[in-house]
Amino acid sequence: SGIDFSLARGGTIAGTVTTGGSPVQWIKVEVIDGSGNLVGSDQTGADGEYVTTAVPAGTYYLKTVNLSGYIDEVYDNLPCVGATCPDETTGTAVAVTVGSSTGGIDFDLTLGGAITGTVTDAMSAAPLVNVGVSIFNAAGSPVAATTTDASGIYGVPQLPAGTYYATIPSPGGNYLPQLYSGIYCSGCTVTTGTPIAVTVGTTTPNI
């Protein structure tokens, strides 16, 4: 007996996630405190609305997380793409007070494009598993990284429209590092590779 609780009231954060004015479902919205810790979240419904779990009064930062092909954002309107995702605490702070909901914290997401391809052994054409593929933007800065699956296939979604470069910097085993397309690359400049065009809402295959 005597295992009692005396709960303190917190506050919530609410808003709507849209794309081009239309609501978007299944988008997770995370609440981050000033130390970068995840302290709350919610997922949008069919109406695109979310209301986070209660958090103590204070200042917080929000970002979206999704697997639906949209480019995630740190509130307010900071694109979050792979390695170029800004620190959440550089976003716009949202104040939470006890017993109330801070509303109007909205996101308007843009569909991204994707790059896909297969990594194989050049002699046998056998698929190579768990090989790391890195994606760089037109400025030569890293934006995303992934690994191949059991079929040697990889995919990088949620990229803003633009020009990219792909490389396998450390394939391991007896394989040589390679810059797309078919360029031996050991410490080379990634922008000397073949540019890959990515457009909104489409997949650029066969890379």
mmCIF file of C-alpha atoms in Angstrom:
data_model
loop_
_atom_site.group_PDB
_atom_site.id
_atom_site.type_symbol
_atom_site.label_atom_id
_atom_site.label_comp_id
_atom_site.label_asym_id
_atom_site.label_seq_id
_atom_site.Cartn_x
_atom_site.Cartn_y
_atom_site.Cartn_z
ATOM 1 C CA SER A 1 0.000 0.000 0.000
ATOM 2 C CA GLY A 2 0.915 3.647 -0.119
ATOM 3 C CA ILE A 3 2.312 3.544 -3.669
ATOM 4 C CA ASP A 4 0.661 6.837 -4.539
ATOM 5 C CA PHE A 5 1.158 9.421 -7.266
ATOM 6 C CA SER A 6 0.519 13.171 -7.182
ATOM 7 C CA LEU A 7 0.587 14.321 -10.811
ATOM 8 C CA ALA A 8 1.625 17.782 -11.980
ATOM 9 C CA ARG A 9 -0.165 19.366 -14.907
ATOM 10 C CA GLY A 10 1.738 20.024 -18.098
ATOM 11 C CA GLY A 11 0.903 21.615 -21.424
ATOM 12 C CA THR A 12 0.594 20.342 -24.982
ATOM 13 C CA ILE A 13 1.496 21.540 -28.465
ATOM 14 C CA ALA A 14 -0.915 21.278 -31.385
ATOM 15 C CA GLY A 15 -0.956 22.028 -35.074
ATOM 16 C CA THR A 16 -1.609 20.745 -38.566
ATOM 17 C CA VAL A 17 0.672 19.115 -41.138
ATOM 18 C CA THR A 18 -0.196 19.822 -44.762
ATOM 19 C CA THR A 19 1.287 19.650 -48.229
ATOM 20 C CA GLY A 20 0.161 22.359 -50.595
ATOM 21 C CA GLY A 21 -2.734 23.078 -48.254
ATOM 22 C CA SER A 22 -3.983 19.480 -48.065
ATOM 23 C CA PRO A 23 -3.748 17.537 -44.774
ATOM 24 C CA VAL A 24 -1.169 14.763 -44.499
ATOM 25 C CA GLN A 25 -1.747 11.664 -42.373
ATOM 26 C CA TRP A 26 0.819 9.469 -40.564
ATOM 27 C CA ILE A 27 3.364 12.234 -39.988
ATOM 28 C CA LYS A 28 5.060 11.979 -36.600
ATOM 29 C CA VAL A 29 5.765 15.257 -34.816
ATOM 30 C CA GLU A 30 8.443 15.103 -32.137
ATOM 31 C CA VAL A 31 8.966 17.498 -29.223
ATOM 32 C CA ILE A 32 12.600 18.199 -28.294
ATOM 33 C CA ASP A 33 13.751 20.013 -25.167
ATOM 34 C CA GLY A 34 16.613 22.520 -24.960
ATOM 35 C CA SER A 35 19.124 19.723 -24.323
ATOM 36 C CA GLY A 36 18.122 17.865 -27.475
ATOM 37 C CA ASN A 37 16.111 15.161 -25.700
ATOM 38 C CA LEU A 38 12.904 13.717 -27.123
ATOM 39 C CA VAL A 39 10.180 14.432 -24.558
ATOM 40 C CA GLY A 40 6.893 14.008 -26.454
ATOM 41 C CA SER A 41 5.289 13.250 -29.796
ATOM 42 C CA ASP A 42 2.103 12.578 -31.730
ATOM 43 C CA GLN A 43 1.107 11.367 -35.183
ATOM 44 C CA THR A 44 -1.222 13.219 -37.518
ATOM 45 C CA GLY A 45 -4.653 11.834 -38.289
ATOM 46 C CA ALA A 46 -6.619 11.992 -41.530
ATOM 47 C CA ASP A 47 -7.238 15.692 -40.907
ATOM 48 C CA GLY A 48 -3.492 16.335 -40.618
ATOM 49 C CA GLU A 49 -3.847 17.477 -37.021
ATOM 50 C CA TYR A 50 -1.714 16.482 -34.043
ATOM 51 C CA VAL A 51 -1.692 17.166 -30.295
ATOM 52 C CA THR A 52 1.451 16.124 -28.471
ATOM 53 C CA THR A 53 1.630 14.360 -25.142
ATOM 54 C CA ALA A 54 1.821 16.692 -22.131
ATOM 55 C CA VAL A 55 5.219 18.178 -21.265
ATOM 56 C CA PRO A 56 6.325 20.420 -18.365
ATOM 57 C CA ALA A 57 6.085 24.186 -18.845
ATOM 58 C CA GLY A 58 9.091 25.462 -20.768
ATOM 59 C CA THR A 59 10.539 26.013 -24.225
ATOM 60 C CA TYR A 60 10.604 23.288 -26.857
ATOM 61 C CA TYR A 61 11.478 22.599 -30.486
ATOM 62 C CA LEU A 62 9.557 20.464 -32.967
ATOM 63 C CA LYS A 63 10.344 18.412 -36.032
ATOM 64 C CA THR A 64 8.554 15.952 -38.299
ATOM 65 C CA VAL A 65 9.556 12.350 -38.943
ATOM 66 C CA ASN A 66 7.958 10.402 -41.784
ATOM 67 C CA LEU A 67 8.358 7.455 -44.148
ATOM 68 C CA SER A 68 5.893 8.778 -46.719
ATOM 69 C CA GLY A 69 8.358 10.530 -49.001
ATOM 70 C CA TYR A 70 7.969 14.060 -47.630
ATOM 71 C CA ILE A 71 10.960 16.218 -46.753
ATOM 72 C CA ASP A 72 10.994 16.502 -42.968
ATOM 73 C CA GLU A 73 11.301 19.884 -41.292
ATOM 74 C CA VAL A 74 12.450 21.406 -38.040
ATOM 75 C CA TYR A 75 9.925 24.048 -37.010
ATOM 76 C CA ASP A 76 9.697 26.603 -38.523
ATOM 77 C CA ASN A 77 10.410 25.650 -42.166
ATOM 78 C CA LEU A 78 13.972 24.291 -41.804
ATOM 79 C CA PRO A 79 14.427 21.303 -44.174
ATOM 80 C CA CYS A 80 15.745 18.182 -42.451
ATOM 81 C CA VAL A 81 17.531 15.941 -44.968
ATOM 82 C CA GLY A 82 19.880 13.254 -43.679
ATOM 83 C CA ALA A 83 23.238 14.645 -42.622
ATOM 84 C CA THR A 84 22.110 18.192 -43.420
ATOM 85 C CA CYS A 85 19.310 18.140 -40.847
ATOM 86 C CA PRO A 86 19.852 21.148 -38.576
ATOM 87 C CA ASP A 87 20.107 20.803 -34.823
ATOM 88 C CA GLU A 88 16.559 21.046 -33.507
ATOM 89 C CA THR A 89 17.498 23.804 -31.078
ATOM 90 C CA THR A 90 18.362 26.086 -34.017
ATOM 91 C CA GLY A 91 14.682 26.095 -34.915
ATOM 92 C CA THR A 92 11.944 28.411 -33.670
ATOM 93 C CA ALA A 93 11.272 27.907 -29.966
ATOM 94 C CA VAL A 94 7.735 27.031 -28.845
ATOM 95 C CA ALA A 95 6.603 28.063 -25.364
ATOM 96 C CA VAL A 96 4.435 25.708 -23.303
ATOM 97 C CA THR A 97 2.502 26.806 -20.228
ATOM 98 C CA VAL A 98 0.785 24.729 -17.549
ATOM 99 C CA GLY A 99 -2.728 23.567 -18.298
ATOM 100 C CA SER A 100 -2.929 24.920 -21.841
ATOM 101 C CA SER A 101 -2.251 23.889 -25.422
ATOM 102 C CA THR A 102 0.035 25.941 -27.631
ATOM 103 C CA GLY A 103 -1.683 25.791 -31.019
ATOM 104 C CA GLY A 104 -0.888 26.831 -34.552
ATOM 105 C CA ILE A 105 2.472 25.055 -34.744
ATOM 106 C CA ASP A 106 1.951 23.982 -38.344
ATOM 107 C CA PHE A 107 4.116 22.331 -40.976
ATOM 108 C CA ASP A 108 3.688 22.483 -44.755
ATOM 109 C CA LEU A 109 5.815 19.653 -46.157
ATOM 110 C CA THR A 110 7.057 19.163 -49.695
ATOM 111 C CA LEU A 111 7.292 15.807 -51.428
ATOM 112 C CA GLY A 112 10.848 14.769 -52.134
ATOM 113 C CA GLY A 113 12.393 12.576 -54.782
ATOM 114 C CA ALA A 114 14.367 9.351 -54.401
ATOM 115 C CA ILE A 115 17.461 7.612 -55.732
ATOM 116 C CA THR A 116 17.607 3.832 -55.998
ATOM 117 C CA GLY A 117 19.982 1.284 -57.422
ATOM 118 C CA THR A 118 21.772 -2.026 -56.986
ATOM 119 C CA VAL A 119 25.344 -2.809 -55.965
ATOM 120 C CA THR A 120 26.834 -5.952 -57.508
ATOM 121 C CA ASP A 121 30.116 -7.761 -58.023
ATOM 122 C CA ALA A 122 31.502 -6.569 -61.370
ATOM 123 C CA MET A 123 32.607 -10.074 -62.382
ATOM 124 C CA SER A 124 29.834 -12.337 -61.109
ATOM 125 C CA ALA A 125 26.958 -9.816 -60.984
ATOM 126 C CA ALA A 126 26.120 -11.203 -57.518
ATOM 127 C CA PRO A 127 24.412 -8.676 -55.227
ATOM 128 C CA LEU A 128 26.544 -7.185 -52.453
ATOM 129 C CA VAL A 129 24.952 -6.898 -49.016
ATOM 130 C CA ASN A 130 25.471 -4.167 -46.391
ATOM 131 C CA VAL A 131 27.523 -1.941 -48.668
ATOM 132 C CA GLY A 132 27.374 1.725 -47.691
ATOM 133 C CA VAL A 133 26.225 4.238 -50.295
ATOM 134 C CA SER A 134 26.685 7.968 -49.670
ATOM 135 C CA ILE A 135 24.794 10.778 -51.396
ATOM 136 C CA PHE A 136 26.193 14.299 -51.834
ATOM 137 C CA ASN A 137 24.494 17.456 -53.049
ATOM 138 C CA ALA A 138 25.609 19.737 -55.869
ATOM 139 C CA ALA A 139 27.962 21.563 -53.505
ATOM 140 C CA GLY A 140 29.700 18.305 -52.597
ATOM 141 C CA SER A 141 28.257 18.182 -49.068
ATOM 142 C CA PRO A 142 26.975 14.867 -47.661
ATOM 143 C CA VAL A 143 23.195 14.704 -47.369
ATOM 144 C CA ALA A 144 22.332 11.040 -46.871
ATOM 145 C CA ALA A 145 23.751 7.552 -46.445
ATOM 146 C CA THR A 146 22.305 4.066 -46.558
ATOM 147 C CA THR A 147 23.298 0.423 -47.024
ATOM 148 C CA THR A 148 22.274 -2.273 -49.479
ATOM 149 C CA ASP A 149 19.807 -4.990 -48.506
ATOM 150 C CA ALA A 150 20.016 -8.756 -49.047
ATOM 151 C CA SER A 151 19.375 -8.229 -52.770
ATOM 152 C CA GLY A 152 22.061 -5.562 -53.093
ATOM 153 C CA ILE A 153 19.384 -2.868 -53.467
ATOM 154 C CA TYR A 154 19.524 0.542 -51.788
ATOM 155 C CA GLY A 155 17.220 3.527 -51.748
ATOM 156 C CA VAL A 156 17.514 7.103 -50.526
ATOM 157 C CA PRO A 157 14.120 8.848 -50.197
ATOM 158 C CA GLN A 158 13.036 12.349 -49.190
ATOM 159 C CA LEU A 159 15.578 14.307 -51.204
ATOM 160 C CA PRO A 160 14.765 17.833 -52.356
ATOM 161 C CA ALA A 161 14.730 18.328 -56.116
ATOM 162 C CA GLY A 162 18.221 19.008 -57.409
ATOM 163 C CA THR A 163 21.495 17.460 -58.531
ATOM 164 C CA TYR A 164 23.288 14.788 -56.518
ATOM 165 C CA TYR A 165 26.313 12.505 -56.633
ATOM 166 C CA ALA A 166 26.589 8.944 -55.309
ATOM 167 C CA THR A 167 29.648 7.127 -54.062
ATOM 168 C CA ILE A 168 30.675 3.940 -52.277
ATOM 169 C CA PRO A 169 33.646 5.185 -50.266
ATOM 170 C CA SER A 170 34.473 2.064 -48.245
ATOM 171 C CA PRO A 171 33.033 -1.110 -49.796
ATOM 172 C CA GLY A 172 35.207 -3.445 -47.731
ATOM 173 C CA GLY A 173 36.589 -6.819 -48.721
ATOM 174 C CA ASN A 174 38.572 -6.737 -51.936
ATOM 175 C CA TYR A 175 36.323 -4.173 -53.596
ATOM 176 C CA LEU A 176 37.484 -0.762 -54.773
ATOM 177 C CA PRO A 177 35.752 2.483 -53.783
ATOM 178 C CA GLN A 178 33.655 3.848 -56.609
ATOM 179 C CA LEU A 179 32.037 7.116 -57.635
ATOM 180 C CA TYR A 180 28.965 6.911 -59.846
ATOM 181 C CA SER A 181 29.206 6.083 -62.673
ATOM 182 C CA GLY A 182 31.999 3.510 -62.703
ATOM 183 C CA ILE A 183 34.742 5.892 -61.561
ATOM 184 C CA TYR A 184 37.472 4.638 -59.239
ATOM 185 C CA CYS A 185 37.442 7.036 -56.305
ATOM 186 C CA SER A 186 39.873 7.054 -53.424
ATOM 187 C CA GLY A 187 39.746 10.520 -51.887
ATOM 188 C CA CYS A 188 38.472 12.022 -55.130
ATOM 189 C CA THR A 189 36.178 15.040 -55.450
ATOM 190 C CA VAL A 190 32.638 13.679 -55.544
ATOM 191 C CA THR A 191 31.398 16.407 -57.900
ATOM 192 C CA THR A 192 33.607 14.977 -60.656
ATOM 193 C CA GLY A 193 31.166 12.080 -60.855
ATOM 194 C CA THR A 194 28.123 11.719 -63.054
ATOM 195 C CA PRO A 195 25.383 14.057 -61.799
ATOM 196 C CA ILE A 196 22.079 12.484 -60.758
ATOM 197 C CA ALA A 197 18.922 14.524 -61.289
ATOM 198 C CA VAL A 198 16.189 14.215 -58.676
ATOM 199 C CA THR A 199 12.716 15.636 -59.229
ATOM 200 C CA VAL A 200 9.811 16.039 -56.820
ATOM 201 C CA GLY A 201 7.603 12.988 -56.313
ATOM 202 C CA THR A 202 9.611 10.656 -58.558
ATOM 203 C CA THR A 203 12.326 8.032 -58.191
ATOM 204 C CA THR A 204 15.573 8.171 -60.141
ATOM 205 C CA PRO A 205 16.383 4.449 -60.617
ATOM 206 C CA ASN A 206 19.340 2.374 -61.816
ATOM 207 C CA ILE A 207 22.047 4.344 -60.022
#
